[in-house]
mmCIF file of N, CA and C in Angstrom:
data_model
loop_
_atom_site.group_PDB
_atom_site.id
_atom_site.type_symbol
_atom_site.label_atom_id
_atom_site.label_comp_id
_atom_site.label_asym_id
_atom_site.label_seq_id
_atom_site.Cartn_x
_atom_site.Cartn_y
_atom_site.Cartn_z
ATOM 1 N N ASP M 1 -13.458 -31.103 -5.136
ATOM 2 C CA ASP M 1 -12.630 -30.967 -4.179
ATOM 3 C C ASP M 1 -11.400 -31.823 -4.091
ATOM 4 N N ALA M 2 -10.347 -31.045 -3.743
ATOM 5 C CA ALA M 2 -8.893 -31.967 -3.929
ATOM 6 C C ALA M 2 -8.820 -32.964 -4.789
ATOM 7 N N TYR M 3 -9.178 -32.592 -6.152
ATOM 8 C CA TYR M 3 -8.895 -33.639 -7.049
ATOM 9 C C TYR M 3 -7.678 -33.712 -7.504
ATOM 10 N N PHE M 4 -7.008 -32.636 -8.270
ATOM 11 C CA PHE M 4 -5.839 -33.125 -9.045
ATOM 12 C C PHE M 4 -4.763 -32.794 -7.946
ATOM 13 N N GLU M 5 -3.642 -33.811 -8.404
ATOM 14 C CA GLU M 5 -2.356 -33.733 -8.091
ATOM 15 C C GLU M 5 -1.379 -32.781 -8.079
ATOM 16 N N LEU M 6 -1.419 -32.137 -9.260
ATOM 17 C CA LEU M 6 -0.699 -31.133 -9.318
ATOM 18 C C LEU M 6 -1.667 -30.118 -10.195
ATOM 19 N N VAL M 7 -1.717 -28.381 -9.698
ATOM 20 C CA VAL M 7 -2.303 -27.846 -10.633
ATOM 21 C C VAL M 7 -1.580 -26.526 -11.180
ATOM 22 N N TYR M 8 -1.642 -26.610 -12.580
ATOM 23 C CA TYR M 8 -0.111 -26.223 -13.097
ATOM 24 C C TYR M 8 -1.431 -24.599 -13.950
ATOM 25 N N SER M 9 -0.143 -23.559 -13.923
ATOM 26 C CA SER M 9 -1.065 -22.378 -14.730
ATOM 27 C C SER M 9 0.447 -22.132 -15.663
ATOM 28 N N HIS M 10 0.165 -21.584 -16.756
ATOM 29 C CA HIS M 10 1.014 -20.914 -17.421
ATOM 30 C C HIS M 10 1.022 -19.970 -17.623
ATOM 31 N N GLU M 11 1.941 -18.344 -17.583
ATOM 32 C CA GLU M 11 0.956 -17.256 -18.003
ATOM 33 C C GLU M 11 0.271 -17.021 -18.410
ATOM 34 N N VAL M 12 -0.945 -17.012 -17.518
ATOM 35 C CA VAL M 12 -2.099 -16.959 -17.435
ATOM 36 C C VAL M 12 -2.883 -15.640 -16.075
ATOM 37 N N LEU M 13 -2.184 -16.060 -15.392
ATOM 38 C CA LEU M 13 -2.599 -15.146 -14.236
ATOM 39 C C LEU M 13 -2.283 -13.644 -13.733
ATOM 40 N N GLU M 14 -1.962 -13.256 -14.781
ATOM 41 C CA GLU M 14 -1.366 -11.917 -15.111
ATOM 42 C C GLU M 14 -2.193 -11.232 -15.995
ATOM 43 N N HIS M 15 -2.948 -12.077 -16.504
ATOM 44 C CA HIS M 15 -4.451 -11.399 -17.357
ATOM 45 C C HIS M 15 -5.545 -11.232 -16.989
ATOM 46 N N VAL M 16 -5.396 -11.957 -15.541
ATOM 47 C CA VAL M 16 -6.951 -11.685 -14.684
ATOM 48 C C VAL M 16 -6.850 -10.325 -13.751
ATOM 49 N N PRO M 17 -7.809 -9.739 -14.119
ATOM 50 C CA PRO M 17 -8.098 -8.555 -12.577
ATOM 51 C C PRO M 17 -7.693 -8.390 -11.806
ATOM 52 N N THR M 18 -7.238 -7.847 -11.158
ATOM 53 C CA THR M 18 -6.323 -7.937 -9.505
ATOM 54 C C THR M 18 -7.985 -8.095 -9.190
ATOM 55 N N GLU M 19 -8.768 -7.447 -9.204
ATOM 56 C CA GLU M 19 -9.828 -7.956 -8.184
ATOM 57 C C GLU M 19 -10.225 -9.204 -8.498
ATOM 58 N N VAL M 20 -9.977 -9.661 -9.339
ATOM 59 C CA VAL M 20 -10.674 -11.394 -9.359
ATOM 60 C C VAL M 20 -9.719 -12.250 -9.002
ATOM 61 N N VAL M 21 -8.335 -11.867 -8.880
ATOM 62 C CA VAL M 21 -7.250 -12.601 -8.698
ATOM 63 C C VAL M 21 -7.174 -13.505 -7.016
ATOM 64 N N PRO M 22 -7.784 -13.556 -6.193
ATOM 65 C CA PRO M 22 -8.161 -13.824 -5.042
ATOM 66 C C PRO M 22 -9.186 -14.913 -4.973
ATOM 67 N N ALA M 23 -10.156 -14.846 -5.988
ATOM 68 C CA ALA M 23 -11.301 -15.968 -6.065
ATOM 69 C C ALA M 23 -10.301 -17.038 -7.159
ATOM 70 N N ALA M 24 -9.835 -16.457 -8.037
ATOM 71 C CA ALA M 24 -9.083 -17.247 -8.903
ATOM 72 C C ALA M 24 -8.420 -18.309 -8.565
ATOM 73 N N LEU M 25 -7.615 -17.917 -7.464
ATOM 74 C CA LEU M 25 -6.117 -18.557 -6.518
ATOM 75 C C LEU M 25 -6.735 -19.647 -5.960
ATOM 76 N N ALA M 26 -8.661 -19.227 -5.411
ATOM 77 C CA ALA M 26 -8.700 -19.890 -4.313
ATOM 78 C C ALA M 26 -9.717 -21.069 -4.799
ATOM 79 N N GLU M 27 -9.881 -21.090 -6.054
ATOM 80 C CA GLU M 27 -10.295 -22.025 -6.735
ATOM 81 C C GLU M 27 -9.074 -23.031 -7.274
ATOM 82 N N LEU M 28 -8.386 -22.456 -7.667
ATOM 83 C CA LEU M 28 -7.275 -23.184 -7.739
ATOM 84 C C LEU M 28 -6.695 -24.241 -6.719
ATOM 85 N N VAL M 29 -6.632 -23.695 -5.248
ATOM 86 C CA VAL M 29 -6.178 -24.583 -4.165
ATOM 87 C C VAL M 29 -7.310 -25.283 -4.272
ATOM 88 N N ARG M 30 -8.655 -25.311 -4.406
ATOM 89 C CA ARG M 30 -9.585 -25.995 -3.785
ATOM 90 C C ARG M 30 -9.664 -26.903 -4.430
ATOM 91 N N VAL M 31 -9.049 -27.382 -5.974
ATOM 92 C CA VAL M 31 -9.442 -28.465 -6.651
ATOM 93 C C VAL M 31 -7.229 -29.597 -6.388
ATOM 94 N N SER M 32 -7.100 -28.919 -5.711
ATOM 95 C CA SER M 32 -5.576 -29.212 -5.740
ATOM 96 C C SER M 32 -5.452 -29.823 -4.866
ATOM 97 N N LEU M 33 -5.073 -31.369 -4.879
ATOM 98 C CA LEU M 33 -4.338 -32.303 -3.234
ATOM 99 C C LEU M 33 -3.664 -31.478 -2.460
ATOM 100 N N GLY M 34 -2.747 -30.373 -3.244
ATOM 101 C CA GLY M 34 -1.830 -30.104 -1.998
ATOM 102 C C GLY M 34 -0.519 -29.253 -2.886
ATOM 103 N N ARG M 35 -0.657 -29.808 -4.721
ATOM 104 C CA ARG M 35 0.795 -29.105 -5.049
ATOM 105 C C ARG M 35 0.143 -28.105 -6.229
ATOM 106 N N LEU M 36 0.485 -26.747 -6.627
ATOM 107 C CA LEU M 36 0.188 -26.140 -7.289
ATOM 108 C C LEU M 36 1.312 -25.183 -7.498
ATOM 109 N N PHE M 37 1.263 -24.900 -9.106
ATOM 110 C CA PHE M 37 2.729 -24.769 -10.376
ATOM 111 C C PHE M 37 2.161 -23.818 -10.798
ATOM 112 N N PHE M 38 2.437 -22.319 -11.081
ATOM 113 C CA PHE M 38 2.372 -21.040 -11.786
ATOM 114 C C PHE M 38 3.660 -20.362 -12.237
ATOM 115 N N THR M 39 3.523 -20.256 -13.572
ATOM 116 C CA THR M 39 4.465 -19.060 -13.824
ATOM 117 C C THR M 39 3.524 -17.974 -14.242
ATOM 118 N N ILE M 40 4.260 -16.375 -13.697
ATOM 119 C CA ILE M 40 3.411 -15.533 -13.970
ATOM 120 C C ILE M 40 4.154 -14.584 -14.510
ATOM 121 N N SER M 41 4.043 -13.669 -15.444
ATOM 122 C CA SER M 41 4.791 -12.553 -15.914
ATOM 123 C C SER M 41 4.638 -11.312 -15.028
ATOM 124 N N LEU M 42 5.793 -11.454 -14.093
ATOM 125 C CA LEU M 42 6.009 -9.938 -13.148
ATOM 126 C C LEU M 42 6.211 -8.497 -13.863
ATOM 127 N N ARG M 43 6.006 -8.025 -15.533
ATOM 128 C CA ARG M 43 5.918 -7.338 -16.133
ATOM 129 C C ARG M 43 4.714 -7.070 -17.118
ATOM 130 N N LEU M 44 4.743 -5.513 -17.845
ATOM 131 C CA LEU M 44 4.073 -5.261 -18.702
ATOM 132 C C LEU M 44 5.050 -6.439 -19.869
ATOM 133 N N ALA M 45 3.778 -6.713 -20.707
ATOM 134 C CA ALA M 45 3.731 -7.575 -21.857
ATOM 135 C C ALA M 45 4.729 -6.796 -22.812
ATOM 136 N N GLY M 46 5.277 -7.094 -23.445
ATOM 137 C CA GLY M 46 6.584 -6.792 -24.606
ATOM 138 C C GLY M 46 5.916 -5.836 -25.688
ATOM 139 N N LYS M 47 4.185 -6.183 -25.793
ATOM 140 C CA LYS M 47 3.032 -5.341 -26.913
ATOM 141 C C LYS M 47 2.399 -4.303 -26.171
ATOM 142 N N ASP M 48 2.713 -4.048 -24.730
ATOM 143 C CA ASP M 48 2.042 -2.869 -23.851
ATOM 144 C C ASP M 48 2.506 -1.674 -24.343
ATOM 145 N N ASP M 49 1.417 -1.169 -24.809
ATOM 146 C CA ASP M 49 2.175 0.533 -24.817
ATOM 147 C C ASP M 49 1.375 1.212 -23.447
ATOM 148 N N PRO M 50 2.522 1.611 -22.588
ATOM 149 C CA PRO M 50 2.231 2.504 -21.574
ATOM 150 C C PRO M 50 0.563 3.442 -21.808
ATOM 151 N N ALA M 51 0.175 3.657 -22.978
ATOM 152 C CA ALA M 51 -0.966 4.582 -23.039
ATOM 153 C C ALA M 51 -2.363 3.755 -23.429
ATOM 154 N N ALA M 52 -1.789 2.264 -23.611
ATOM 155 C CA ALA M 52 -3.054 2.017 -24.171
ATOM 156 C C ALA M 52 -3.482 1.012 -22.696
ATOM 157 N N PRO M 53 -4.633 -0.038 -22.735
ATOM 158 C CA PRO M 53 -5.166 -1.062 -22.142
ATOM 159 C C PRO M 53 -3.810 -1.735 -21.823
ATOM 160 N N HIS M 54 -3.605 -2.491 -21.310
ATOM 161 C CA HIS M 54 -2.633 -3.574 -20.696
ATOM 162 C C HIS M 54 -2.994 -4.719 -21.477
ATOM 163 N N LEU M 55 -2.255 -5.704 -22.364
ATOM 164 C CA LEU M 55 -2.881 -7.294 -21.938
ATOM 165 C C LEU M 55 -2.231 -8.060 -20.318
ATOM 166 N N HIS M 56 -1.399 -7.474 -19.541
ATOM 167 C CA HIS M 56 -1.182 -8.168 -18.419
ATOM 168 C C HIS M 56 -2.081 -6.911 -17.674
ATOM 169 N N VAL M 57 -2.537 -7.234 -17.366
ATOM 170 C CA VAL M 57 -3.742 -6.699 -16.360
ATOM 171 C C VAL M 57 -3.188 -6.229 -14.439
ATOM 172 N N THR M 58 -2.466 -7.733 -14.077
ATOM 173 C CA THR M 58 -2.666 -7.661 -12.878
ATOM 174 C C THR M 58 -0.875 -8.069 -12.422
ATOM 175 N N VAL M 59 -0.073 -6.992 -12.792
ATOM 176 C CA VAL M 59 1.453 -6.565 -12.893
ATOM 177 C C VAL M 59 1.934 -6.477 -11.403
ATOM 178 N N LYS M 60 2.118 -7.654 -10.624
ATOM 179 C CA LYS M 60 2.265 -7.240 -9.267
ATOM 180 C C LYS M 60 3.659 -7.747 -9.209
ATOM 181 N N PRO M 61 4.649 -7.977 -7.968
ATOM 182 C CA PRO M 61 6.291 -8.322 -8.005
ATOM 183 C C PRO M 61 5.507 -9.650 -7.169
ATOM 184 N N ARG M 62 6.987 -10.484 -6.850
ATOM 185 C CA ARG M 62 6.429 -11.686 -6.345
ATOM 186 C C ARG M 62 5.895 -12.026 -4.986
ATOM 187 N N GLY M 63 6.328 -10.569 -4.188
ATOM 188 C CA GLY M 63 6.010 -11.165 -2.781
ATOM 189 C C GLY M 63 4.454 -11.042 -2.674
ATOM 190 N N TRP M 64 3.892 -10.191 -3.604
ATOM 191 C CA TRP M 64 2.923 -9.988 -3.805
ATOM 192 C C TRP M 64 1.824 -10.902 -3.872
ATOM 193 N N TRP M 65 2.089 -11.907 -4.865
ATOM 194 C CA TRP M 65 1.934 -13.263 -5.379
ATOM 195 C C TRP M 65 1.658 -14.078 -4.458
ATOM 196 N N ASP M 66 3.501 -14.006 -3.374
ATOM 197 C CA ASP M 66 3.675 -15.254 -2.023
ATOM 198 C C ASP M 66 2.586 -14.482 -1.145
ATOM 199 N N ASP M 67 2.137 -13.594 -1.086
ATOM 200 C CA ASP M 67 1.203 -12.822 0.267
ATOM 201 C C ASP M 67 -0.677 -13.236 -0.276
ATOM 202 N N GLN M 68 -0.758 -12.974 -1.786
ATOM 203 C CA GLN M 68 -1.930 -14.119 -1.660
ATOM 204 C C GLN M 68 -2.673 -15.250 -1.486
ATOM 205 N N MET M 69 -1.293 -16.595 -1.853
ATOM 206 C CA MET M 69 -0.907 -17.573 -1.378
ATOM 207 C C MET M 69 -1.605 -17.739 0.216
ATOM 208 N N ALA M 70 -0.309 -17.057 0.827
ATOM 209 C CA ALA M 70 -0.221 -17.597 2.308
ATOM 210 C C ALA M 70 -1.615 -17.086 2.521
ATOM 211 N N ASP M 71 -2.539 -16.073 2.067
ATOM 212 C CA ASP M 71 -4.225 -15.734 2.762
ATOM 213 C C ASP M 71 -4.950 -17.004 2.542
ATOM 214 N N LEU M 72 -4.429 -17.639 1.386
ATOM 215 C CA LEU M 72 -4.933 -18.985 0.882
ATOM 216 C C LEU M 72 -4.980 -20.560 1.887
ATOM 217 N N GLY M 73 -3.315 -20.424 2.466
ATOM 218 C CA GLY M 73 -2.855 -21.023 3.688
ATOM 219 C C GLY M 73 -1.616 -21.563 2.739
ATOM 220 N N CYS M 74 -1.436 -21.321 2.364
ATOM 221 C CA CYS M 74 -0.378 -21.981 1.026
ATOM 222 C C CYS M 74 1.261 -21.203 1.007
ATOM 223 N N THR M 75 1.911 -22.375 0.843
ATOM 224 C CA THR M 75 3.651 -21.459 1.550
ATOM 225 C C THR M 75 4.461 -21.969 0.500
ATOM 226 N N PRO M 76 5.145 -21.394 -0.115
ATOM 227 C CA PRO M 76 6.510 -22.218 -1.037
ATOM 228 C C PRO M 76 7.071 -23.577 -1.302
ATOM 229 N N ASP M 77 6.412 -24.221 -2.181
ATOM 230 C CA ASP M 77 7.119 -25.520 -2.598
ATOM 231 C C ASP M 77 8.616 -25.659 -2.877
ATOM 232 N N LEU M 78 9.454 -25.320 -2.021
ATOM 233 C CA LEU M 78 11.031 -25.511 -2.600
ATOM 234 C C LEU M 78 11.004 -26.748 -2.688
ATOM 235 N N ASP M 79 10.437 -28.328 -2.404
ATOM 236 C CA ASP M 79 10.680 -29.068 -2.837
ATOM 237 C C ASP M 79 10.778 -29.251 -4.395
ATOM 238 N N LEU M 80 9.698 -29.297 -4.390
ATOM 239 C CA LEU M 80 8.784 -28.900 -5.862
ATOM 240 C C LEU M 80 9.871 -28.292 -6.895
ATOM 241 N N LEU M 81 10.269 -26.877 -6.006
ATOM 242 C CA LEU M 81 11.309 -26.088 -7.089
ATOM 243 C C LEU M 81 12.276 -26.560 -7.289
ATOM 244 N N GLY M 82 13.396 -27.148 -6.090
ATOM 245 C CA GLY M 82 14.221 -27.879 -6.148
ATOM 246 C C GLY M 82 14.381 -29.379 -7.365
ATOM 247 N N TYR M 83 13.022 -30.292 -7.350
ATOM 248 C CA TYR M 83 13.105 -31.229 -8.397
ATOM 249 C C TYR M 83 13.280 -30.698 -9.497
ATOM 250 N N LEU M 84 12.467 -29.433 -10.131
ATOM 251 C CA LEU M 84 12.782 -28.552 -10.913
ATOM 252 C C LEU M 84 14.051 -28.582 -11.461
ATOM 253 N N TRP M 85 14.681 -27.679 -10.610
ATOM 254 C CA TRP M 85 15.889 -27.082 -10.936
ATOM 255 C C TRP M 85 16.526 -28.380 -10.836
ATOM 256 N N ARG M 86 16.775 -29.735 -10.685
ATOM 257 C CA ARG M 86 17.745 -30.713 -10.393
ATOM 258 C C ARG M 86 18.710 -30.665 -11.776
ATOM 259 N N ASP M 87 18.685 -29.903 -12.740
ATOM 260 C CA ASP M 87 18.953 -29.950 -13.973
ATOM 261 C C ASP M 87 19.383 -29.033 -14.546
ATOM 262 N N ASP M 88 20.188 -28.042 -15.088
ATOM 263 C CA ASP M 88 20.967 -27.276 -15.065
ATOM 264 C C ASP M 88 19.926 -26.692 -16.714
ATOM 265 N N ARG M 89 19.640 -27.155 -16.842
ATOM 266 C CA ARG M 89 18.802 -27.418 -18.160
ATOM 267 C C ARG M 89 17.146 -26.224 -17.857
ATOM 268 N N ALA M 90 16.845 -26.588 -16.896
ATOM 269 C CA ALA M 90 15.836 -26.069 -16.369
ATOM 270 C C ALA M 90 15.713 -24.457 -15.502
ATOM 271 N N ARG M 91 17.125 -24.031 -15.856
ATOM 272 C CA ARG M 91 17.110 -22.797 -15.210
ATOM 273 C C ARG M 91 17.153 -21.912 -16.561
ATOM 274 N N HIS M 92 16.700 -20.436 -15.759
ATOM 275 C CA HIS M 92 16.788 -19.535 -17.416
ATOM 276 C C HIS M 92 16.343 -18.600 -16.742
ATOM 277 N N ASP M 93 16.514 -17.576 -17.120
ATOM 278 C CA ASP M 93 16.369 -15.949 -16.716
ATOM 279 C C ASP M 93 14.748 -15.169 -16.125
ATOM 280 N N ASP M 94 13.634 -15.964 -16.276
ATOM 281 C CA ASP M 94 12.337 -15.492 -15.496
ATOM 282 C C ASP M 94 12.580 -16.739 -14.694
ATOM 283 N N HIS M 95 13.367 -17.628 -13.669
ATOM 284 C CA HIS M 95 13.182 -18.111 -12.656
ATOM 285 C C HIS M 95 11.997 -17.429 -11.409
ATOM 286 N N GLU M 96 12.468 -16.369 -11.805
ATOM 287 C CA GLU M 96 11.652 -15.748 -10.636
ATOM 288 C C GLU M 96 10.110 -15.775 -10.996
ATOM 289 N N ALA M 97 10.038 -15.827 -12.339
ATOM 290 C CA ALA M 97 8.333 -15.823 -12.522
ATOM 291 C C ALA M 97 7.982 -17.559 -12.366
ATOM 292 N N TRP M 98 8.494 -18.068 -11.720
ATOM 293 C CA TRP M 98 8.573 -19.894 -11.030
ATOM 294 C C TRP M 98 7.985 -19.670 -9.576
ATOM 295 N N MET M 99 6.550 -20.015 -9.522
ATOM 296 C CA MET M 99 5.937 -19.749 -8.285
ATOM 297 C C MET M 99 5.426 -21.019 -8.065
ATOM 298 N N PRO M 100 6.143 -22.286 -7.121
ATOM 299 C CA PRO M 100 5.552 -23.751 -6.951
ATOM 300 C C PRO M 100 5.180 -22.816 -5.733
ATOM 301 N N TYR M 101 4.002 -23.808 -5.250
ATOM 302 C CA TYR M 101 3.324 -23.903 -3.352
ATOM 303 C C TYR M 101 3.109 -24.965 -3.112
ATOM 304 N N GLN M 102 2.304 -25.013 -1.965
ATOM 305 C CA GLN M 102 1.629 -26.386 -1.377
ATOM 306 C C GLN M 102 0.829 -25.933 -0.645
ATOM 307 N N SER M 103 -0.045 -26.508 -0.289
ATOM 308 C CA SER M 103 -1.295 -26.027 0.881
ATOM 309 C C SER M 103 -1.615 -27.693 1.320
ATOM 310 N N GLY M 104 -1.769 -27.516 2.481
ATOM 311 C CA GLY M 104 -1.741 -29.015 3.111
ATOM 312 C C GLY M 104 -0.388 -29.743 3.370
ATOM 313 N N THR M 105 -0.489 -30.840 3.162
ATOM 314 C CA THR M 105 0.630 -31.848 2.817
ATOM 315 C C THR M 105 0.358 -32.796 1.284
ATOM 316 N N PRO M 106 0.974 -31.913 0.668
ATOM 317 C CA PRO M 106 0.736 -32.264 -1.053
ATOM 318 C C PRO M 106 1.476 -33.668 -0.910
ATOM 319 N N SER M 107 0.593 -34.345 -2.036
ATOM 320 C CA SER M 107 0.702 -35.616 -2.233
ATOM 321 C C SER M 107 2.347 -36.009 -2.626
ATOM 322 N N PRO M 108 3.336 -37.259 -2.192
ATOM 323 C CA PRO M 108 4.630 -37.334 -2.433
ATOM 324 C C PRO M 108 4.804 -38.381 -3.170
ATOM 325 N N THR M 109 3.737 -38.163 -4.440
ATOM 326 C CA THR M 109 3.912 -39.370 -5.590
ATOM 327 C C THR M 109 4.507 -38.775 -6.340
ATOM 328 N N LEU M 110 4.317 -37.330 -6.297
ATOM 329 C CA LEU M 110 4.594 -36.271 -7.812
ATOM 330 C C LEU M 110 6.014 -36.514 -8.077
ATOM 331 N N LEU M 111 7.015 -36.324 -6.989
ATOM 332 C CA LEU M 111 8.480 -36.235 -7.012
ATOM 333 C C LEU M 111 9.216 -37.373 -6.989
#
């Protein structure tokens, strides 16, 4: 419990079945000291055939993911997002997929 200063997941959670997402997120929050950062695709994979099983099995809008995290007591971490965006080189077209959250009072040493 509360072990990692930052829990990071890059392009993984969209591959988790929707019915398992709440438990997966709860586990990530459990092991976090307070800061979590995810990149989650909000669309089907480029190779997904609409008639076939999808690679991205949980394609939901940003608000759905925010609601899932809010149910776990987490809020968007705007300080972390601002830190990451302090340099224009960090900005890109997929910024909507950047999802920083905080639970409780995160450790200030990260920033």
